[in-house]
Short mmCIF file of C-alpha atoms in Angstrom, two decimals:
data_model
loop_
_atom_site.label_atom_id
_atom_site.label_comp_id
_atom_site.label_asym_id
_atom_site.label_seq_id
_atom_site.Cartn_x
_atom_site.Cartn_y
_atom_site.Cartn_z
CA MET N 1 -0.12 0.06 0.03
CA HIS N 2 2.61 2.12 1.20
CA TRP N 3 4.46 1.44 -2.65
CA ASN N 4 1.43 2.51 -4.55
CA PHE N 5 1.03 5.46 -2.94
CA MET N 6 4.41 6.62 -3.06
CA LEU N 7 4.40 5.64 -7.04
CA THR N 8 0.96 7.79 -7.02
CA ILE N 9 2.49 10.54 -5.34
CA THR N 10 5.21 10.82 -7.92
CA ALA N 11 2.73 10.21 -10.93
CA ALA N 12 0.92 13.59 -9.12
CA TRP N 13 4.09 15.24 -8.57
CA THR N 14 5.56 15.24 -12.37
CA ALA N 15 1.24 15.79 -14.25
CA ALA N 16 1.65 19.22 -11.46
CA GLY N 17 5.21 19.97 -12.69
CA THR N 18 4.36 19.27 -16.03
CA ALA N 19 1.29 21.14 -16.61
CA LEU N 20 2.61 24.25 -14.38
CA TYR N 21 5.41 24.78 -16.68
CA LEU N 22 3.30 24.90 -20.00
CA LEU N 23 0.32 26.66 -18.53
CA ALA N 24 3.23 29.28 -16.88
CA PRO N 25 6.18 28.94 -19.22
CA GLY N 26 7.86 31.73 -16.67
CA ALA N 27 8.26 29.15 -13.74
CA ALA N 28 10.65 27.30 -15.81
CA PRO N 29 13.53 28.51 -13.67
CA PHE N 30 11.50 27.50 -10.38
CA LEU N 31 10.76 24.37 -11.60
CA LEU N 32 14.96 23.13 -12.92
CA PRO N 33 15.79 21.95 -8.70
CA LEU N 34 12.16 21.15 -8.37
CA SER N 35 12.69 18.19 -11.26
CA LEU N 36 15.42 17.18 -8.76
CA VAL N 37 13.01 15.63 -5.94
CA ALA N 38 11.49 12.99 -7.56
CA PRO N 39 14.68 11.10 -9.57
CA VAL N 40 16.80 11.48 -6.47
CA LEU N 41 14.23 9.98 -4.97
CA TRP N 42 13.79 7.49 -5.63
CA ARG N 43 17.70 6.87 -6.91
CA ARG N 44 18.25 6.78 -2.26
CA TRP N 45 15.85 4.28 -2.14
CA ALA N 46 16.98 2.36 -4.64
CA ALA N 47 21.06 2.19 -3.39
CA PRO N 48 22.87 4.86 -1.81
CA LEU N 49 23.40 8.30 -3.52
CA PRO N 50 24.45 8.27 -7.68
CA SER N 51 27.35 8.83 -8.60
CA LEU N 52 28.82 11.55 -10.00
CA TRP N 53 31.76 10.73 -11.78
CA PRO N 54 33.40 10.81 -13.95
CA PRO N 55 31.38 13.05 -16.06
CA SER N 56 30.86 13.09 -19.84
CA TRP N 57 32.78 15.15 -22.35
CA LEU N 58 29.23 16.88 -22.02
CA SER N 59 28.84 18.06 -19.10
CA CYS N 60 32.55 19.71 -19.21
CA VAL N 61 32.01 21.70 -22.00
CA LEU N 62 29.13 22.30 -20.31
CA ALA N 63 30.31 23.58 -17.42
CA ALA N 64 33.59 25.13 -19.06
CA THR N 65 30.30 27.21 -20.76
CA ALA N 66 29.00 28.42 -17.70
CA LEU N 67 32.33 29.55 -16.23
CA TYR N 68 33.10 31.35 -19.35
CA LEU N 69 28.94 33.51 -19.05
CA ALA N 70 30.25 34.12 -15.65
CA ILE N 71 33.48 36.03 -16.89
CA ASN N 72 30.81 37.23 -19.70
CA ALA N 73 29.02 38.96 -17.61
CA THR N 74 31.14 40.95 -16.40
CA TRP N 75 31.33 43.42 -19.30
CA SER N 76 28.10 43.18 -19.93
CA SER N 77 25.99 46.73 -20.26
CA THR N 78 23.36 45.33 -17.89
CA PRO N 79 25.37 42.66 -15.08
CA THR N 80 21.82 41.69 -13.44
CA ARG N 81 20.15 40.32 -15.79
CA ALA N 82 23.67 38.28 -17.28
CA TYR N 83 23.69 37.33 -13.71
CA VAL N 84 20.60 36.17 -13.82
CA ALA N 85 21.03 34.11 -16.40
CA THR N 86 24.41 32.81 -15.44
CA THR N 87 22.53 31.33 -12.63
CA ILE N 88 19.70 29.97 -14.00
CA PHE N 89 22.42 28.25 -16.45
CA LEU N 90 24.43 26.32 -14.07
CA ILE N 91 21.23 25.65 -12.17
CA ALA N 92 20.08 23.84 -15.42
CA LEU N 93 23.21 21.95 -15.64
CA VAL N 94 23.34 21.07 -12.17
CA SER N 95 19.92 19.85 -12.71
CA LEU N 96 20.53 17.84 -15.48
CA TYR N 97 23.99 16.68 -14.57
CA VAL N 98 21.59 14.82 -11.61
CA ILE N 99 19.02 13.98 -13.25
CA GLU N 100 21.56 11.99 -16.31
CA ARG N 101 23.04 9.95 -13.30
CA SER N 102 20.19 9.17 -10.87
CA LEU N 103 17.09 8.54 -13.47
CA PRO N 104 17.45 5.92 -15.43
CA LEU N 105 18.40 3.77 -12.38
CA ALA N 106 15.27 4.83 -10.42
CA GLY N 107 14.05 1.17 -11.31
CA ARG N 108 10.80 0.19 -13.86
CA LYS N 109 7.88 0.93 -12.29
CA PRO N 110 8.78 4.75 -10.17
CA LEU N 111 9.83 5.62 -14.30
CA ARG N 112 6.66 4.75 -15.43
CA ALA N 113 4.90 6.54 -12.85
CA MET N 114 7.09 8.95 -13.71
CA ALA N 115 5.98 8.80 -17.42
CA ILE N 116 2.60 8.40 -16.89
CA GLY N 117 2.11 12.34 -14.76
CA PHE N 118 4.47 13.76 -17.69
CA TYR N 119 1.97 12.62 -20.32
CA VAL N 120 -0.65 13.69 -18.01
CA GLY N 121 0.12 16.73 -17.32
CA TYR N 122 1.44 17.19 -21.13
CA LEU N 123 -1.93 16.07 -22.65
CA SER N 124 -4.16 18.20 -19.85
CA ALA N 125 -1.76 21.63 -20.53
CA GLY N 126 -2.73 21.31 -25.06
CA LEU N 127 -5.89 20.45 -24.11
CA LEU N 128 -6.48 23.81 -22.26
CA LEU N 129 -3.88 25.63 -24.69
CA SER N 130 -6.35 24.19 -27.68
CA ILE N 131 -9.18 25.86 -25.87
CA GLU N 132 -7.81 29.44 -25.23
CA ILE N 133 -6.02 29.27 -28.61
CA LEU N 134 -9.53 28.59 -30.99
CA PHE N 135 -11.79 30.38 -28.77
CA ASP N 136 -9.91 33.37 -27.81
CA HIS N 137 -8.59 32.92 -24.77
CA PRO N 138 -11.72 31.84 -22.70
CA ILE N 139 -9.77 31.23 -19.73
CA HIS N 140 -7.39 33.61 -18.71
CA LEU N 141 -9.78 36.60 -19.36
CA ARG N 142 -12.19 34.73 -16.95
CA LEU N 143 -9.37 34.81 -15.03
CA PHE N 144 -8.18 38.01 -15.34
CA ALA N 145 -12.12 39.45 -14.31
CA ALA N 146 -11.99 37.62 -11.31
CA PHE N 147 -8.51 38.13 -10.29
CA PRO N 148 -6.89 41.97 -12.05
CA ASP N 149 -4.24 42.15 -10.45
CA ILE N 150 -2.26 39.61 -11.69
CA ALA N 151 -3.32 40.24 -15.38
CA PRO N 152 0.62 41.10 -16.73
CA HIS N 153 1.36 44.37 -18.30
CA ILE N 154 1.37 43.85 -22.16
CA SER N 155 0.45 45.92 -25.43
CA ASN N 156 -2.52 45.34 -27.69
CA TRP N 157 -5.45 43.99 -25.83
CA ILE N 158 -8.34 45.05 -25.00
CA VAL N 159 -10.00 47.19 -22.76
CA LYS N 160 -13.70 47.96 -21.47
CA ASP N 161 -15.02 49.52 -18.39
CA GLY N 162 -11.45 48.70 -17.11
CA VAL N 163 -12.25 45.41 -18.00
CA ILE N 164 -9.81 43.10 -20.36
CA GLU N 165 -11.85 42.05 -22.94
CA GLY N 166 -9.62 40.70 -25.46
CA LEU N 167 -6.09 39.56 -25.41
CA PRO N 168 -3.22 39.73 -28.88
CA ALA N 169 -2.82 37.11 -31.16
CA PHE N 170 0.91 37.07 -29.59
CA PHE N 171 -0.08 36.54 -25.92
CA LEU N 172 0.53 32.70 -25.63
CA ASN N 173 3.28 32.03 -27.58
CA ARG N 174 5.95 31.50 -24.85
CA HIS N 175 3.62 28.18 -24.31
CA MET N 176 3.58 26.97 -28.08
CA ALA N 177 6.94 27.09 -27.87
CA SER N 178 6.83 24.89 -24.66
CA LEU N 179 4.49 22.51 -26.47
CA VAL N 180 7.04 21.98 -28.71
CA PHE N 181 9.49 21.88 -26.31
CA LEU N 182 8.24 18.28 -24.71
CA SER N 183 6.21 17.08 -27.78
CA TRP N 184 9.03 14.66 -28.14
CA PRO N 185 9.63 13.27 -25.16
CA ALA N 186 5.39 12.52 -24.75
CA ILE N 187 6.12 10.95 -28.14
CA VAL N 188 8.79 8.87 -27.12
CA ILE N 189 6.51 8.36 -23.60
CA VAL N 190 3.08 7.27 -25.38
CA HIS N 191 5.17 4.58 -27.81
CA TYR N 192 6.40 3.04 -24.73
CA LEU N 193 3.07 3.41 -22.35
CA GLY N 194 1.01 1.85 -25.12
CA THR N 195 0.51 -2.10 -25.11
CA SER N 196 -0.21 -2.39 -28.74
CA VAL N 197 -0.84 -0.95 -32.16
CA ILE N 198 -4.20 0.62 -31.26
CA SER N 199 -3.28 1.45 -27.23
CA ARG N 200 -0.86 3.87 -29.14
CA ALA N 201 -2.69 4.87 -31.74
CA VAL N 202 -5.14 5.88 -28.77
CA LEU N 203 -2.48 7.46 -26.70
CA MET N 204 -0.57 9.89 -29.51
CA ALA N 205 -4.32 10.71 -30.46
CA CYS N 206 -5.27 12.41 -27.26
CA LEU N 207 -2.34 14.41 -28.07
CA VAL N 208 -4.00 16.22 -30.75
CA PRO N 209 -5.78 18.95 -29.08
CA ALA N 210 -1.64 20.25 -28.15
CA VAL N 211 -0.69 20.03 -32.32
CA VAL N 212 -4.05 21.91 -32.98
CA ALA N 213 -3.09 24.74 -30.95
CA ILE N 214 0.39 25.19 -32.25
CA VAL N 215 -0.85 24.97 -35.93
CA ALA N 216 -3.71 27.43 -34.86
CA SER N 217 -1.77 29.94 -32.18
CA GLN N 218 -0.22 32.90 -34.31
CA HIS N 219 3.21 31.40 -32.92
CA GLU N 220 5.40 31.18 -36.72
CA THR N 221 8.14 30.11 -34.73
CA SER N 222 6.74 26.90 -33.02
CA LYS N 223 5.36 26.06 -36.42
CA LEU N 224 8.40 25.43 -37.59
CA ALA N 225 10.07 23.99 -35.30
CA ILE N 226 7.01 21.04 -34.94
CA LEU N 227 6.96 20.87 -38.54
CA GLY N 228 11.64 20.08 -38.86
CA GLY N 229 11.07 17.63 -35.72
CA ALA N 230 8.60 15.34 -38.12
CA ALA N 231 10.97 16.03 -40.84
CA ALA N 232 13.93 15.08 -39.18
CA PHE N 233 12.00 12.28 -37.83
CA VAL N 234 10.84 10.72 -41.30
CA VAL N 235 14.50 11.04 -42.58
CA LEU N 236 16.51 9.55 -40.54
CA MET N 237 13.66 6.37 -40.16
CA LEU N 238 14.27 6.42 -43.78
CA LEU N 239 18.18 7.31 -43.90
CA PRO N 240 19.40 7.55 -40.48
CA ARG N 241 23.15 7.92 -42.12
CA PHE N 242 21.82 10.84 -44.17
CA GLY N 243 20.30 12.46 -41.34
CA ARG N 244 22.90 12.29 -38.64
CA SER N 245 25.19 13.98 -41.07
CA ALA N 246 22.42 16.80 -42.69
CA LEU N 247 21.62 16.96 -38.86
CA THR N 248 25.59 17.62 -38.34
CA ALA N 249 26.38 19.88 -41.14
CA ALA N 250 23.05 22.01 -40.12
CA TRP N 251 24.21 22.51 -36.89
CA ILE N 252 27.84 23.23 -37.77
CA THR N 253 26.49 26.10 -40.29
CA ALA N 254 23.93 27.63 -37.88
CA CYS N 255 26.74 28.30 -35.08
CA ALA N 256 29.68 29.06 -38.16
CA ALA N 257 27.65 30.89 -40.97
CA VAL N 258 24.62 32.95 -39.23
CA VAL N 259 26.33 36.37 -40.02
CA PRO N 260 27.08 36.08 -43.63
CA LEU N 261 23.37 34.35 -44.45
CA THR N 262 21.44 36.02 -42.41
CA ALA N 263 23.69 39.07 -44.07
CA MET N 264 22.18 37.91 -47.40
CA THR N 265 18.74 38.14 -47.14
CA TYR N 266 18.56 41.50 -46.00
CA ASP N 267 21.55 42.33 -49.27
CA MET N 268 18.27 40.52 -50.88
CA GLY N 269 15.52 42.41 -50.74
CA LEU N 270 13.79 40.04 -48.13
CA GLN N 271 13.06 42.40 -45.00
CA GLN N 272 10.92 44.21 -48.38
CA ALA N 273 8.97 41.22 -49.32
CA GLU N 274 5.50 41.74 -48.72
CA TRP N 275 4.66 38.06 -48.94
CA LEU N 276 6.60 37.63 -45.50
CA PRO N 277 4.66 38.02 -42.44
CA LEU N 278 5.60 41.19 -40.47
CA SER N 279 7.49 39.59 -37.79
CA ALA N 280 9.90 38.41 -40.02
CA ARG N 281 10.63 41.36 -42.10
CA HIS N 282 11.51 42.81 -39.01
CA ARG N 283 13.82 40.14 -37.83
CA ILE N 284 16.09 40.44 -40.78
CA VAL N 285 16.24 44.30 -40.71
CA ILE N 286 17.44 43.23 -36.83
CA TRP N 287 19.92 40.70 -37.49
CA ARG N 288 21.56 42.82 -40.31
CA ALA N 289 22.36 45.54 -37.41
CA THR N 290 23.19 43.06 -35.15
CA ALA N 291 25.75 41.34 -37.77
CA GLU N 292 27.42 44.22 -38.47
CA LYS N 293 28.88 45.09 -34.90
CA ILE N 294 30.10 42.18 -34.32
CA VAL N 295 32.97 43.19 -36.03
CA GLU N 296 32.83 45.52 -32.87
CA ALA N 297 33.91 42.89 -30.62
CA PRO N 298 34.38 39.46 -32.56
CA ILE N 299 36.06 37.38 -30.23
CA LEU N 300 34.80 37.76 -26.54
CA GLY N 301 31.75 39.81 -28.09
CA HIS N 302 29.70 42.81 -26.54
CA GLY N 303 28.65 40.36 -23.01
CA MET N 304 25.54 39.48 -22.15
CA VAL N 305 22.50 40.54 -22.55
CA THR N 306 24.09 43.82 -24.16
CA ALA N 307 21.57 43.77 -27.47
CA ARG N 308 18.95 45.78 -25.40
CA GLU N 309 20.97 48.65 -24.40
CA PHE N 310 22.28 49.16 -27.78
CA GLY N 311 18.69 48.90 -29.04
CA LYS N 312 17.74 51.60 -27.10
CA ARG N 313 20.25 54.01 -27.47
CA GLU N 314 20.08 53.84 -31.35
CA LEU N 315 16.11 53.92 -30.80
CA GLU N 316 16.74 57.51 -29.63
CA HIS N 317 18.47 58.66 -32.98
CA PRO N 318 16.74 55.91 -35.13
CA HIS N 319 17.85 54.73 -38.59
CA TYR N 320 14.79 52.89 -40.53
CA ALA N 321 15.63 50.75 -42.86
CA PRO N 322 15.04 51.72 -46.99
CA GLY N 323 11.83 50.75 -47.94
CA THR N 324 11.18 49.43 -44.62
CA PRO N 325 9.42 50.30 -40.96
CA PHE N 326 11.32 49.27 -39.10
CA ALA N 327 14.78 51.48 -37.55
CA LEU N 328 18.12 49.16 -37.76
CA SER N 329 19.13 48.20 -34.82
CA PRO N 330 19.38 44.91 -32.73
CA GLY N 331 16.84 45.35 -30.88
CA PRO N 332 15.94 43.94 -27.14
CA HIS N 333 17.85 40.62 -29.08
CA ALA N 334 18.34 39.31 -32.02
CA HIS N 335 15.96 36.55 -32.27
CA ASN N 336 18.36 34.11 -33.45
CA VAL N 337 20.14 32.79 -30.88
CA TYR N 338 23.03 31.99 -33.10
CA LEU N 339 23.11 35.41 -34.14
CA GLU N 340 22.86 37.17 -31.14
CA VAL N 341 26.21 34.23 -29.34
CA TRP N 342 28.25 35.77 -31.87
CA PHE N 343 26.90 39.45 -30.51
CA GLU N 344 27.34 38.59 -27.04
CA THR N 345 29.99 36.06 -26.27
CA GLY N 346 31.95 36.28 -29.48
CA VAL N 347 34.47 33.92 -31.05
CA LEU N 348 35.00 32.16 -27.62
CA GLY N 349 30.86 31.50 -27.17
CA VAL N 350 30.46 30.32 -30.63
CA ALA N 351 33.13 27.26 -29.89
CA LEU N 352 31.26 26.45 -26.98
CA LEU N 353 27.91 26.12 -28.60
CA LEU N 354 28.80 24.55 -31.75
CA ALA N 355 30.94 22.23 -29.32
CA ILE N 356 27.50 21.33 -26.95
CA GLY N 357 25.58 21.33 -30.06
CA LEU N 358 27.69 18.28 -31.50
CA LEU N 359 28.69 16.30 -28.18
CA THR N 360 24.77 16.62 -28.21
CA LEU N 361 24.67 14.92 -31.40
CA ARG N 362 27.03 11.81 -29.84
CA ALA N 363 25.03 11.08 -26.84
CA ILE N 364 21.58 11.42 -29.39
CA TYR N 365 23.56 8.31 -31.09
CA ARG N 366 24.93 6.33 -28.27
CA LEU N 367 21.68 5.67 -27.01
CA PRO N 368 19.70 2.65 -28.70
CA GLN N 369 19.44 2.97 -31.96
CA GLY N 370 15.04 2.71 -32.03
CA LEU N 371 15.44 5.97 -29.91
CA HIS N 372 17.70 8.12 -32.42
CA PRO N 373 15.11 8.92 -34.90
CA TYR N 374 12.48 11.48 -32.00
CA PHE N 375 15.84 11.88 -30.59
CA TYR N 376 17.30 13.56 -32.60
CA ALA N 377 13.53 15.02 -33.92
CA VAL N 378 13.99 16.59 -30.98
CA PHE N 379 17.37 18.20 -31.59
CA ALA N 380 15.62 19.46 -34.74
CA SER N 381 12.44 20.77 -33.06
CA ASN N 382 14.90 22.84 -30.55
CA ALA N 383 16.94 24.05 -32.84
CA LEU N 384 15.17 25.46 -35.29
CA LEU N 385 13.48 27.44 -31.84
CA ALA N 386 16.31 29.04 -31.27
CA ALA N 387 16.70 30.57 -35.16
CA SER N 388 14.14 32.86 -34.35
CA SER N 389 12.74 33.26 -30.78
CA THR N 390 13.53 35.23 -28.50
CA SER N 391 16.56 35.53 -26.35
CA LEU N 392 18.58 32.94 -25.25
CA TRP N 393 19.33 34.41 -22.09
CA SER N 394 15.30 35.07 -21.77
CA ARG N 395 14.84 33.38 -17.97
CA TRP N 396 12.09 31.50 -18.88
CA PHE N 397 13.55 30.40 -22.42
CA LEU N 398 16.60 28.69 -21.46
CA ALA N 399 14.87 26.67 -18.79
CA SER N 400 13.12 25.60 -21.08
CA PHE N 401 15.70 24.01 -23.13
CA ALA N 402 16.90 22.47 -19.87
CA LEU N 403 13.46 21.08 -19.01
CA SER N 404 13.29 19.73 -22.21
CA ALA N 405 16.76 17.80 -21.48
CA ILE N 406 15.98 16.73 -18.60
CA PHE N 407 12.22 14.80 -19.71
CA GLY N 408 14.13 14.11 -22.80
CA VAL N 409 15.80 11.99 -20.69
CA LEU N 410 12.81 10.28 -18.60
CA ALA N 411 11.90 9.39 -22.10
CA TRP N 412 14.42 7.77 -22.51
CA SER N 413 14.82 6.29 -19.10
CA PHE N 414 11.01 5.06 -19.43
CA ALA N 415 12.72 2.97 -22.83
CA VAL N 416 14.88 2.19 -22.14
CA SER N 417 13.49 0.39 -19.02
CA THR N 418 10.08 -0.90 -21.10
CA ALA N 419 12.51 -2.52 -23.55
CA ALA N 420 14.70 -4.50 -21.12
CA GLY N 421 11.36 -5.27 -19.14
CA GLU N 422 9.42 -6.99 -22.18
CA LYS N 423 12.82 -8.87 -22.40
#
């Protein structure tokens, strides 16, 4: 009885954490240390303590990155924000490292309880968010009407007689990205929770509302990321060697060639292309303005979270890109993690980012072969979210990459445990 109670609590804890992240992405940094609770406790009950030594090469590079970010923050124009981002990165690193060492040894039943909890949390949040997207935020509007003090201070909302009656289309963009971050771990867990083709199909069908929410939203980056992840999955299923090589080449290109590639989009005049969404055209102008300033500090960068101050200064006397309403300014951030890393951390930061990606790809290759398409899809979708979204130093966004990896470890551990139990 006690054992079953603990398994139920574990499932409920995981479901609550998953749903909280998806419904309130801003909570992501606070969920990182909380994600340690179930894996560490179950591992401790199974045996004394997880072995934390020796670290992998990926862990060593991540630790070196944390050290470099702490140094880089000293010349940031907004050091407080930079140190906060560095602290979140360090918390993410420690959380992921301990979970990666603890979770695979937690035991088959605890892993199944966590997997069920994650699935229930993702399913529930996906259903609620699909209702929000399809019916113009009815839950949030009622919540803000009942508790007006919790309403965020954002632009473009519709207010009548002091009551919020409409929210802007971008209001749930973070939530859509969060759904994408956890989408492939959810699919892996569905595959191994189901015991037959029919049960897997039913479990997968229950995830459709989450996909509907993403597709029906106004967040084009999330749509691109979910599509790119699906494409990577299909290619890896059919042509695994080609798929691995293509992903590796794409990662190297994104890190090493992002500056000339983004400049090329501007030189081609795409910022004036009316067939592109307005936000995409604005990004092209921001990319050009950011790329032009990289040469001023190419080795060590301008410092983390510095683009925000550059943007403020330049908007005092703006120069507009010809033929557009957009100021030639880096803005608050580059809307491209790869370009942002070049601008704010220089060649050293880019080298570390490149190494992190390549070592992650190598770690995926070392997983059981049947898991390769799923986890390469995780990598592809997350890399695409990084290519045209918010700043890497946004607290929720930085923590989201770690949460995606943490739930990826859960999915991998559950898959391996389930496969071993079936033999």
